């Protein structure tokens, strides 16, 4: 043991636990196998103070390891349900990890489910050990049956409200619909009108409640009960999902419009989040692929398959604003569709950055797409304006083109250079607008504009702040794709300006909305002071949250990127992306 204690090359987690470390980067295999955070190989973390902070981290790690080592004792799902959950396999490393949810094959003639998966027997099986996973719902007395709207069990109502009050705002912190728009009423209606979406949501809410409780209680039996509750809702979701897919395929075979199209889209989006937050595999990518397939079928067609009312179709196709006089059903349909369209497009853009591929929904000639609708204001949903996101998507496509050309030993052609110049002009236009508004920074502080330097920073709304940080990220991202980490003097002013913007204008509550730009900007952080700044951001709340444990993967990637900047000649962006498989920086 003394030999292991003298090992100074391991990650900080293994050194704290006094365990052997294999030194894998960005995360060691010991931490990975135990599903505990690997704190990397950089400078000593702030919490390693031989005091209360270190004790708290140690206790937390022990709890997770204890929980992981006992996962085999957790009651397994019935064999029939486990067959369901292997449709989209993944490597689960923690008892909290979900069983994989079904994948969709969305083709021109509909949504297809594998033909060998007949669930009718599974759903109807009433034998011991294979009973339906849904908790019995308290039945209303006969005398009061007519006054009961939704007979929801008490535990489910608590979990549902936990999701609406706590989880949904974490998923979409910038989304604050007005009262005139109906608030989040469309979400409640959607959840209560589709069983698989309802149970997928309860599973996600249960997962978050357990993660929060894990910090406050060491009751192992409560943790196990919460896991069983989570898996119960997921199993119900899967069984119901299969039936709906069959119903949709049957509707398409007889050329009728499936009524569940929009609900299925919402379910697939929820499964993306559930699989990514709770899992360690790639099932979330399969669901995202399915969601983009649904959208790529074409805007007019997707409106048909979503079974929107005629007025809703008119509003969407003609890009009309919603008015107070619209029918509530119309407002609900339009609000739901716009929210889902923006969410899928946003996830597509963000995932392409770390995957090194072109976004599947990159706008081209299709004027009817969500990208061309001024009434769909992306900044109201995710904080960033669509014009900036389009340029980020174009940069990702540029990276894929460059990677393919280099693999074939082809030189960069004039078209590549022209695209770089065009994107650069678009981004510079956004930066110039910032300068006019007094929001341009240099060398980590306010610009030399006299009025800006003698006054406190101007009040700026949250959406403008988020859009501006994304704009700085886009300029840095374009440089990294074009030149890698060479010729950094060309972008040094924008790096300093981005840091100045974050220091001066970004309040703490906005940091969770800026995970992706913070990650990209962090890759080029200047020596030590800048690195320490990003270490703090990615190792403490609000960026770190019980729901977003995947964000712990980002700091080790940054640490390794900083190390390679010092040790690798001609470091490229493609080499950084080798460290980001299956990472979605949200």
Coordinates of C-alpha atoms in Angstrom, one line a residue:
X1 CA 0.0 0.0 0.0
X2 CA 2.8 2.4 0.7
X3 CA 4.0 2.1 -2.9
X4 CA 0.6 3.2 -4.1
X5 CA 0.5 6.1 -1.7
X6 CA 3.7 7.4 -3.2
X7 CA 2.2 7.4 -6.7
X8 CA 2.1 11.0 -7.7
X9 CA 1.1 10.4 -11.3
X10 CA -2.5 9.2 -10.8
X11 CA -5.7 11.3 -11.1
X12 CA -6.7 13.3 -8.1
X13 CA -9.7 11.0 -7.4
X14 CA -7.5 7.9 -7.2
X15 CA -4.9 9.8 -5.1
X16 CA -7.7 10.8 -2.7
X17 CA -9.0 7.3 -2.5
X18 CA -5.4 5.9 -2.3
X19 CA -6.1 3.5 -5.2
X20 CA -4.0 2.5 -8.2
X21 CA -4.6 4.6 -11.2
X22 CA -3.8 3.6 -14.8
X23 CA -3.3 7.2 -15.9
X24 CA -5.8 7.0 -18.8
X25 CA -6.8 10.4 -20.2
X26 CA -9.0 12.3 -20.0
X27 CA -10.5 9.9 -17.4
X28 CA -8.9 7.0 -15.8
X29 CA -10.5 3.5 -16.2
X30 CA -10.7 3.1 -12.4
X31 CA -13.0 6.0 -12.0
X32 CA -14.9 5.2 -15.2
X33 CA -15.6 1.6 -14.0
X34 CA -17.0 2.9 -10.7
X35 CA -19.0 5.7 -12.3
X36 CA -17.3 8.3 -10.1
X37 CA -16.0 11.6 -11.3
X38 CA -12.4 11.6 -12.4
X39 CA -10.8 14.9 -11.3
X40 CA -8.0 14.7 -13.8
X41 CA -4.3 15.3 -13.7
X42 CA -4.0 19.1 -13.5
X43 CA -3.3 21.3 -10.5
X44 CA -4.6 20.2 -7.1
X45 CA -8.3 20.9 -6.8
X46 CA -9.4 23.6 -4.5
X47 CA -11.5 21.2 -2.4
X48 CA -8.4 19.2 -1.4
X49 CA -7.8 21.2 1.7
X50 CA -7.5 18.4 4.3
X51 CA -10.7 20.0 5.8
X52 CA -14.4 19.8 5.5
X53 CA -14.5 20.2 1.7
X54 CA -12.2 17.2 1.2
X55 CA -14.2 15.2 3.7
X56 CA -17.4 15.9 1.9
X57 CA -16.0 14.8 -1.5
X58 CA -14.5 11.7 0.1
X59 CA -17.9 10.8 1.7
X60 CA -19.6 11.4 -1.6
X61 CA -17.2 9.1 -3.5
X62 CA -17.6 6.4 -0.9
X63 CA -21.3 6.6 -1.2
X64 CA -21.3 6.2 -5.0
X65 CA -18.7 3.4 -4.9
X66 CA -20.8 1.6 -2.3
X67 CA -23.9 2.1 -4.4
X68 CA -22.3 0.9 -7.6
X69 CA -20.8 -2.2 -6.0
X70 CA -24.2 -3.3 -4.7
X71 CA -26.1 -2.7 -7.9
X72 CA -26.3 -6.5 -8.6
X73 CA -28.5 -6.7 -5.5
X74 CA -31.1 -4.4 -7.0
X75 CA -34.1 -6.3 -8.2
X76 CA -33.8 -6.8 -11.9
X77 CA -36.6 -6.0 -14.4
X78 CA -38.6 -9.0 -15.7
X79 CA -37.0 -10.8 -18.6
X80 CA -39.6 -9.7 -21.0
X81 CA -38.9 -6.1 -20.2
X82 CA -35.2 -6.5 -20.4
X83 CA -35.7 -7.8 -24.0
X84 CA -37.4 -4.5 -24.7
X85 CA -34.6 -2.5 -23.2
X86 CA -31.9 -4.0 -25.4
X87 CA -33.3 -2.4 -28.5
X88 CA -30.7 0.4 -28.1
X89 CA -27.9 -1.3 -26.1
X90 CA -25.4 0.6 -24.0
X91 CA -22.8 -0.1 -21.5
X92 CA -24.3 0.7 -18.1
X93 CA -21.8 1.4 -15.3
X94 CA -24.1 2.5 -12.6
X95 CA -27.3 1.3 -11.0
X96 CA -28.8 4.6 -11.9
X97 CA -28.2 4.1 -15.6
X98 CA -31.3 3.6 -17.5
X99 CA -32.1 0.5 -19.5
X100 CA -31.9 1.6 -23.1
X101 CA -35.1 2.8 -24.7
X102 CA -36.4 1.8 -28.1
X103 CA -34.9 3.3 -31.3
X104 CA -36.9 4.4 -34.2
X105 CA -36.3 3.8 -37.9
X106 CA -38.1 6.8 -39.4
X107 CA -38.3 6.3 -43.1
X108 CA -40.4 7.8 -45.9
X109 CA -43.3 5.5 -45.2
X110 CA -43.4 5.9 -41.4
X111 CA -41.9 5.0 -38.1
X112 CA -40.9 1.4 -38.0
X113 CA -40.3 -0.9 -35.0
X114 CA -38.4 -4.1 -35.4
X115 CA -40.9 -6.8 -36.5
X116 CA -39.5 -9.4 -34.1
X117 CA -40.5 -7.5 -31.0
X118 CA -44.1 -8.5 -30.2
X119 CA -45.0 -7.1 -26.9
X120 CA -48.6 -8.2 -26.7
X121 CA -47.8 -11.2 -24.5
X122 CA -45.5 -9.1 -22.3
X123 CA -48.1 -6.5 -21.7
X124 CA -50.9 -8.9 -21.0
X125 CA -48.8 -11.3 -18.9
X126 CA -50.3 -11.4 -15.4
X127 CA -48.2 -14.1 -13.9
X128 CA -46.3 -13.4 -10.7
X129 CA -43.2 -11.5 -11.2
X130 CA -44.4 -10.2 -14.6
X131 CA -47.3 -8.0 -13.6
X132 CA -47.7 -4.7 -15.2
X133 CA -45.3 -2.2 -13.8
X134 CA -47.8 0.6 -13.4
X135 CA -48.7 1.2 -9.8
X136 CA -52.4 0.7 -9.1
X137 CA -54.2 4.0 -9.4
X138 CA -56.5 4.7 -6.5
X139 CA -60.0 4.4 -7.8
X140 CA -62.5 7.1 -7.1
X141 CA -65.7 6.1 -5.3
X142 CA -68.6 5.4 -7.6
X143 CA -70.4 8.5 -6.2
X144 CA -67.5 10.8 -7.1
X145 CA -66.3 9.1 -10.3
X146 CA -67.7 11.9 -12.5
X147 CA -65.8 14.7 -10.7
X148 CA -62.3 13.0 -11.1
X149 CA -60.3 14.4 -14.0
X150 CA -57.0 12.6 -13.7
X151 CA -56.7 9.9 -11.0
X152 CA -53.0 10.2 -10.5
X153 CA -51.3 8.4 -7.6
X154 CA -49.8 10.5 -4.9
X155 CA -46.2 9.4 -5.6
X156 CA -46.6 10.2 -9.3
X157 CA -48.1 13.6 -8.7
X158 CA -45.2 14.5 -6.5
X159 CA -42.7 13.3 -9.1
X160 CA -44.5 15.1 -11.9
X161 CA -44.4 18.4 -10.0
X162 CA -40.8 17.8 -9.1
X163 CA -40.1 17.6 -12.8
X164 CA -42.1 20.7 -13.7
X165 CA -40.7 22.8 -10.9
X166 CA -37.1 21.6 -10.8
X167 CA -36.0 19.5 -13.8
X168 CA -37.6 21.3 -16.8
X169 CA -36.2 24.7 -15.7
X170 CA -32.7 23.0 -15.6
X171 CA -33.2 21.5 -19.0
X172 CA -34.3 24.8 -20.5
X173 CA -33.2 27.6 -18.2
X174 CA -33.8 30.4 -20.8
X175 CA -37.4 29.3 -21.6
X176 CA -39.8 31.6 -19.9
X177 CA -43.0 31.9 -21.9
X178 CA -45.3 34.7 -21.2
X179 CA -48.8 34.5 -19.8
X180 CA -50.3 35.6 -23.1
X181 CA -48.5 32.6 -24.8
X182 CA -50.1 30.2 -22.3
X183 CA -47.0 29.7 -20.2
X184 CA -46.0 26.1 -20.0
X185 CA -49.6 24.9 -20.3
X186 CA -48.8 23.1 -23.5
X187 CA -46.3 21.0 -21.6
X188 CA -48.7 19.9 -19.0
X189 CA -51.3 19.0 -21.7
X190 CA -48.7 17.0 -23.6
X191 CA -47.6 15.0 -20.5
X192 CA -51.1 14.1 -19.5
X193 CA -52.2 13.1 -22.9
X194 CA -49.4 10.6 -23.8
X195 CA -48.7 7.7 -21.4
X196 CA -45.1 6.9 -22.6
X197 CA -44.1 10.6 -22.5
X198 CA -45.7 10.9 -19.0
X199 CA -43.8 7.9 -17.7
X200 CA -40.5 8.9 -19.4
X201 CA -40.9 12.2 -17.6
X202 CA -41.6 10.6 -14.3
X203 CA -38.5 8.4 -14.8
X204 CA -36.4 11.5 -15.3
X205 CA -38.0 13.3 -12.4
X206 CA -37.4 10.3 -10.2
X207 CA -33.7 10.2 -11.3
X208 CA -33.2 13.8 -10.3
X209 CA -34.9 13.4 -7.0
X210 CA -32.7 10.5 -6.1
X211 CA -29.5 12.4 -7.1
X212 CA -30.6 15.3 -4.9
X213 CA -31.5 13.0 -2.0
X214 CA -28.1 11.2 -2.3
X215 CA -26.4 14.4 -1.2
X216 CA -28.7 14.7 1.8
X217 CA -29.3 11.2 3.0
X218 CA -27.3 8.0 3.2
X219 CA -30.4 5.7 3.5
X220 CA -29.5 2.9 1.1
X221 CA -32.9 1.4 1.0
X222 CA -34.5 4.7 0.0
X223 CA -32.0 4.9 -2.9
X224 CA -32.9 1.4 -4.0
X225 CA -36.6 2.2 -3.8
X226 CA -36.0 5.3 -6.0
X227 CA -34.1 3.3 -8.6
X228 CA -36.9 0.7 -8.7
X229 CA -39.4 3.6 -9.2
X230 CA -37.3 5.0 -12.0
X231 CA -37.0 1.7 -13.8
X232 CA -40.7 1.0 -13.3
X233 CA -41.7 4.2 -15.1
X234 CA -39.2 3.6 -17.9
X235 CA -40.5 0.0 -18.4
X236 CA -44.0 1.3 -18.7
X237 CA -42.8 4.0 -21.1
X238 CA -41.2 1.4 -23.4
X239 CA -44.2 -0.9 -23.5
X240 CA -46.6 1.9 -24.3
X241 CA -44.2 3.4 -26.8
X242 CA -44.1 0.2 -28.8
X243 CA -47.9 0.1 -29.0
X244 CA -48.0 3.7 -30.2
X245 CA -45.4 3.0 -32.9
X246 CA -47.5 0.1 -34.1
X247 CA -50.6 2.3 -34.2
X248 CA -48.7 4.9 -36.2
X249 CA -47.4 2.4 -38.7
X250 CA -50.9 1.0 -39.1
X251 CA -52.3 4.6 -39.7
X252 CA -49.6 5.2 -42.4
X253 CA -50.4 1.9 -44.1
X254 CA -54.0 3.0 -44.7
X255 CA -52.9 6.5 -45.6
X256 CA -54.4 8.3 -42.6
X257 CA -52.7 10.9 -40.6
X258 CA -51.4 9.5 -37.3
X259 CA -52.6 11.5 -34.4
X260 CA -49.6 10.8 -32.2
X261 CA -46.9 12.4 -34.4
X262 CA -46.1 15.4 -32.2
X263 CA -46.3 13.4 -29.0
X264 CA -43.8 10.9 -30.4
X265 CA -41.5 13.8 -31.3
X266 CA -41.8 15.0 -27.7
X267 CA -41.1 11.6 -26.4
X268 CA -38.0 11.1 -28.5
X269 CA -36.7 14.5 -27.3
X270 CA -37.3 13.5 -23.7
X271 CA -35.6 10.2 -24.2
X272 CA -32.5 12.0 -25.6
X273 CA -32.3 13.9 -22.3
X274 CA -33.1 10.8 -20.2
X275 CA -30.5 8.6 -21.9
X276 CA -27.8 11.3 -21.8
X277 CA -28.3 12.3 -18.2
X278 CA -28.6 8.8 -16.8
X279 CA -26.5 6.7 -19.1
X280 CA -23.0 6.1 -20.3
X281 CA -23.6 4.8 -23.8
X282 CA -24.7 6.2 -27.1
X283 CA -28.4 5.6 -27.0
X284 CA -29.1 9.4 -26.8
X285 CA -27.4 9.7 -30.2
X286 CA -29.7 7.1 -31.7
X287 CA -32.7 9.1 -30.4
X288 CA -31.3 12.4 -31.7
X289 CA -30.8 10.8 -35.1
X290 CA -34.4 9.6 -35.0
X291 CA -35.6 13.1 -34.1
X292 CA -33.7 14.8 -36.9
X293 CA -35.0 12.2 -39.3
X294 CA -38.5 13.1 -38.3
X295 CA -37.8 16.7 -39.0
X296 CA -35.8 16.2 -42.2
X297 CA -38.8 14.6 -43.9
X298 CA -39.7 18.2 -44.9
X299 CA -41.5 21.0 -43.2
X300 CA -44.9 20.7 -45.1
X301 CA -44.8 16.9 -44.7
X302 CA -43.9 17.0 -41.0
X303 CA -46.8 19.3 -40.4
X304 CA -49.0 16.6 -42.0
X305 CA -47.6 13.8 -39.9
X306 CA -47.9 15.9 -36.8
X307 CA -51.7 16.1 -37.4
X308 CA -51.9 19.9 -36.8
X309 CA -55.2 21.7 -37.2
X310 CA -55.7 23.8 -40.3
X311 CA -55.2 27.1 -38.5
X312 CA -52.0 25.8 -36.9
X313 CA -50.7 24.7 -40.2
X314 CA -51.4 28.2 -41.7
X315 CA -49.6 29.9 -38.8
X316 CA -46.6 27.6 -39.1
X317 CA -46.3 27.6 -42.9
X318 CA -46.9 31.4 -43.2
X319 CA -44.8 32.2 -40.1
X320 CA -47.6 34.2 -38.4
X321 CA -47.4 35.5 -34.9
X322 CA -49.7 34.1 -32.2
X323 CA -52.4 36.5 -31.1
X324 CA -54.6 36.4 -28.0
X325 CA -57.7 35.7 -30.0
X326 CA -56.4 32.3 -31.3
X327 CA -58.2 29.2 -30.2
X328 CA -56.5 27.6 -27.2
X329 CA -56.0 24.3 -29.2
X330 CA -54.2 26.3 -31.9
X331 CA -52.0 28.1 -29.4
X332 CA -51.1 24.8 -27.8
X333 CA -50.3 23.1 -31.1
X334 CA -48.1 25.9 -32.3
X335 CA -46.3 26.4 -29.0
X336 CA -45.6 22.7 -28.8
X337 CA -44.3 22.4 -32.4
X338 CA -42.1 25.5 -32.2
X339 CA -40.6 24.3 -28.9
X340 CA -39.8 20.9 -30.3
X341 CA -38.4 22.2 -33.6
X342 CA -36.1 24.6 -31.8
X343 CA -35.0 21.9 -29.3
X344 CA -34.1 19.4 -32.0
X345 CA -32.3 21.9 -34.1
X346 CA -30.3 23.2 -31.1
X347 CA -29.3 19.7 -30.0
X348 CA -28.3 18.9 -33.5
X349 CA -26.0 21.9 -33.7
X350 CA -24.4 21.4 -30.3
X351 CA -23.8 17.7 -30.8
X352 CA -22.1 18.3 -34.2
X353 CA -19.4 20.5 -32.5
X354 CA -18.0 17.7 -30.3
X355 CA -18.8 14.9 -32.9
X356 CA -16.8 16.7 -35.6
X357 CA -19.6 16.3 -38.1
X358 CA -22.0 18.6 -40.0
X359 CA -25.4 19.1 -38.4
X360 CA -28.0 17.0 -40.0
X361 CA -30.4 19.9 -40.1
X362 CA -28.0 22.5 -41.5
X363 CA -30.1 24.9 -43.5
X364 CA -29.5 24.9 -47.2
X365 CA -32.1 25.7 -49.8
X366 CA -35.2 24.8 -47.9
X367 CA -36.8 28.2 -47.1
X368 CA -39.6 26.5 -45.3
X369 CA -37.4 25.2 -42.4
X370 CA -37.4 26.5 -38.9
X371 CA -34.2 28.4 -39.6
X372 CA -36.1 30.8 -41.9
X373 CA -39.1 31.7 -39.6
X374 CA -38.6 35.0 -37.8
X375 CA -41.6 34.2 -35.5
X376 CA -39.6 31.2 -34.1
X377 CA -37.2 33.2 -31.9
X378 CA -34.5 30.8 -30.8
X379 CA -33.3 33.2 -28.1
X380 CA -36.6 32.8 -26.3
X381 CA -36.0 29.0 -26.0
X382 CA -32.2 28.5 -25.6
X383 CA -30.9 32.1 -25.3
X384 CA -29.0 32.4 -28.5
X385 CA -30.2 33.9 -31.8
X386 CA -30.6 31.6 -34.8
X387 CA -28.2 33.7 -36.9
X388 CA -25.3 32.8 -34.6
X389 CA -26.3 29.2 -34.4
X390 CA -26.4 28.9 -38.2
X391 CA -22.8 30.1 -38.4
X392 CA -21.8 27.6 -35.7
X393 CA -23.4 24.9 -37.8
X394 CA -21.6 26.0 -40.9
X395 CA -18.3 25.8 -39.0
X396 CA -19.0 22.3 -38.0
X397 CA -19.8 21.4 -41.6
X398 CA -16.5 23.1 -42.6
X399 CA -14.6 20.9 -40.1
X400 CA -16.2 17.8 -41.5
X401 CA -15.3 18.9 -45.1
X402 CA -11.7 19.6 -44.0
X403 CA -11.3 16.3 -42.2
X404 CA -12.6 14.4 -45.2
X405 CA -10.3 16.3 -47.6
X406 CA -7.2 15.7 -45.4
X407 CA -8.1 12.0 -45.2
X408 CA -8.0 11.8 -49.0
X409 CA -4.8 14.0 -49.2
X410 CA -6.7 16.7 -50.9
X411 CA -5.6 20.4 -50.5
X412 CA -8.1 23.0 -49.2
X413 CA -9.7 24.5 -52.3
X414 CA -10.9 28.0 -53.0
X415 CA -14.4 27.1 -52.0
X416 CA -13.2 26.3 -48.5
X417 CA -11.4 29.6 -48.2
X418 CA -14.4 31.5 -49.5
X419 CA -16.7 29.8 -46.9
X420 CA -14.3 30.7 -44.1
X421 CA -14.3 34.3 -45.3
X422 CA -18.1 34.4 -45.5
X423 CA -18.6 32.9 -42.1
X424 CA -16.0 35.3 -40.7
X425 CA -17.8 38.3 -42.1
X426 CA -21.1 37.2 -40.6
X427 CA -19.5 36.7 -37.2
X428 CA -17.6 40.0 -37.4
X429 CA -21.0 41.7 -38.1
X430 CA -22.2 40.4 -34.8
X431 CA -19.1 41.6 -33.0
X432 CA -19.4 45.0 -34.6
X433 CA -22.9 45.3 -33.3
X434 CA -21.7 44.5 -29.8
X435 CA -19.1 47.3 -30.1
X436 CA -21.9 49.7 -31.0
X437 CA -23.8 48.7 -27.9
X438 CA -20.8 49.1 -25.7
X439 CA -20.4 45.4 -25.1
X440 CA -17.0 44.9 -26.8
X441 CA -14.1 44.1 -24.6
X442 CA -10.3 43.9 -25.0
X443 CA -7.6 42.5 -22.8
X444 CA -10.1 41.2 -20.4
X445 CA -11.8 44.6 -19.7
X446 CA -14.1 47.2 -21.2
X447 CA -13.3 48.6 -24.6
X448 CA -11.5 51.9 -25.2
X449 CA -14.8 53.6 -25.9
X450 CA -14.6 56.6 -23.5
X451 CA -18.3 56.4 -22.6
X452 CA -18.0 52.7 -21.8
X453 CA -14.8 53.0 -19.8
X454 CA -16.1 55.7 -17.5
X455 CA -19.4 54.2 -16.8
X456 CA -20.5 50.9 -15.2
X457 CA -21.3 48.2 -17.7
X458 CA -24.7 48.8 -19.5
X459 CA -27.7 46.8 -18.4
X460 CA -28.1 43.9 -20.8
X461 CA -30.9 41.4 -21.0
X462 CA -30.0 37.7 -20.6
X463 CA -30.7 36.7 -24.2
X464 CA -28.3 39.4 -25.5
X465 CA -25.6 38.2 -23.1
X466 CA -26.0 34.6 -24.2
X467 CA -26.1 35.5 -27.9
X468 CA -22.9 37.6 -27.5
X469 CA -21.0 34.9 -25.7
X470 CA -22.0 32.4 -28.4
X471 CA -20.8 34.9 -31.0
X472 CA -17.3 35.1 -29.4
X473 CA -17.3 31.3 -29.2
X474 CA -18.1 31.1 -33.0
X475 CA -15.1 33.4 -33.8
X476 CA -12.8 31.2 -31.7
X477 CA -14.4 28.0 -33.1
X478 CA -13.8 29.1 -36.7
X479 CA -10.2 29.8 -36.0
X480 CA -9.7 26.4 -34.3
X481 CA -11.2 24.6 -37.3
X482 CA -9.2 26.6 -39.8
X483 CA -5.8 26.9 -38.1
X484 CA -6.0 24.6 -35.1
X485 CA -4.0 26.1 -32.1
X486 CA -1.5 27.8 -34.4
X487 CA -1.4 31.6 -35.3
X488 CA -3.3 32.3 -32.0
X489 CA -2.2 35.9 -32.3
X490 CA -4.9 36.3 -34.9
X491 CA -7.6 35.5 -32.4
X492 CA -6.0 36.7 -29.1
X493 CA -8.1 39.9 -29.0
X494 CA -11.3 38.0 -29.3
X495 CA -10.2 35.5 -26.6
X496 CA -9.5 38.4 -24.2
X497 CA -12.8 40.1 -25.2
X498 CA -14.7 36.8 -24.6
X499 CA -13.1 36.5 -21.1
X500 CA -13.9 40.2 -20.4
X501 CA -17.5 39.6 -21.4
X502 CA -17.8 36.6 -19.2
X503 CA -16.2 38.3 -16.2
X504 CA -18.2 41.6 -16.5
X505 CA -21.6 40.7 -17.9
X506 CA -22.4 37.1 -17.3
X507 CA -24.2 36.6 -14.0
X508 CA -23.9 33.2 -12.2
X509 CA -27.4 32.1 -13.1
X510 CA -26.6 32.2 -16.8
X511 CA -23.6 29.9 -16.7
X512 CA -25.7 26.7 -17.2
X513 CA -27.0 28.2 -20.4
X514 CA -23.4 28.7 -21.7
X515 CA -21.8 25.3 -21.2
X516 CA -20.9 24.9 -24.8
X517 CA -19.3 28.3 -25.4
X518 CA -17.6 28.1 -22.0
X519 CA -16.1 24.7 -23.1
X520 CA -14.8 26.0 -26.5
X521 CA -13.5 29.3 -25.1
X522 CA -11.9 27.3 -22.2
X523 CA -9.9 25.3 -24.7
X524 CA -8.0 28.4 -25.6
X525 CA -7.8 29.9 -22.1
X526 CA -4.6 31.9 -21.5
X527 CA -2.0 30.5 -19.1
X528 CA -2.9 29.7 -15.4
X529 CA -5.2 32.6 -14.5
X530 CA -7.6 31.8 -17.3
X531 CA -7.3 28.1 -16.7
X532 CA -8.0 28.6 -13.0
X533 CA -11.1 30.5 -13.9
X534 CA -12.5 27.7 -16.0
X535 CA -11.5 25.1 -13.5
X536 CA -13.7 26.9 -11.0
X537 CA -16.6 27.1 -13.4
X538 CA -16.6 23.5 -14.3
X539 CA -16.0 22.1 -10.8
X540 CA -18.7 24.0 -8.9
X541 CA -22.4 25.0 -9.0
X542 CA -24.4 26.1 -10.9
X543 CA -22.7 24.4 -13.8
X544 CA -22.3 21.2 -11.8
X545 CA -25.8 19.9 -10.8
X546 CA -27.2 16.6 -9.7
X547 CA -29.0 16.3 -13.1
X548 CA -25.9 17.2 -15.1
X549 CA -23.3 14.8 -13.9
X550 CA -22.1 14.5 -17.5
X551 CA -20.6 18.0 -17.2
X552 CA -17.9 16.5 -14.9
X553 CA -16.4 15.0 -18.1
X554 CA -15.6 18.5 -19.5
X555 CA -13.0 19.6 -17.1
X556 CA -10.7 16.6 -17.7
X557 CA -11.0 17.2 -21.4
X558 CA -10.0 20.9 -20.8
X559 CA -7.1 19.8 -18.6
X560 CA -5.8 17.4 -21.3
X561 CA -6.2 20.0 -24.0
X562 CA -4.2 22.5 -22.0
X563 CA -1.5 19.9 -21.5
X564 CA -1.4 19.0 -25.2
X565 CA -1.1 22.7 -26.1
X566 CA 2.2 22.7 -24.2
X567 CA 3.5 19.4 -25.4
X568 CA 2.1 18.9 -28.9
X569 CA 3.3 20.7 -32.0
X570 CA 0.6 21.8 -34.5
X571 CA -2.2 20.7 -32.2
X572 CA -5.4 20.6 -34.2
X573 CA -9.1 20.8 -33.3
X574 CA -9.6 17.3 -34.6
X575 CA -7.1 16.0 -32.0
X576 CA -9.1 17.8 -29.3
X577 CA -12.3 16.1 -30.6
X578 CA -10.6 12.7 -30.0
X579 CA -11.2 13.5 -26.3
X580 CA -14.9 14.2 -26.7
X581 CA -16.6 11.0 -27.8
X582 CA -20.2 10.8 -26.7
X583 CA -20.0 14.3 -25.0
X584 CA -22.9 16.7 -25.4
X585 CA -21.9 20.1 -23.9
X586 CA -25.3 21.2 -22.6

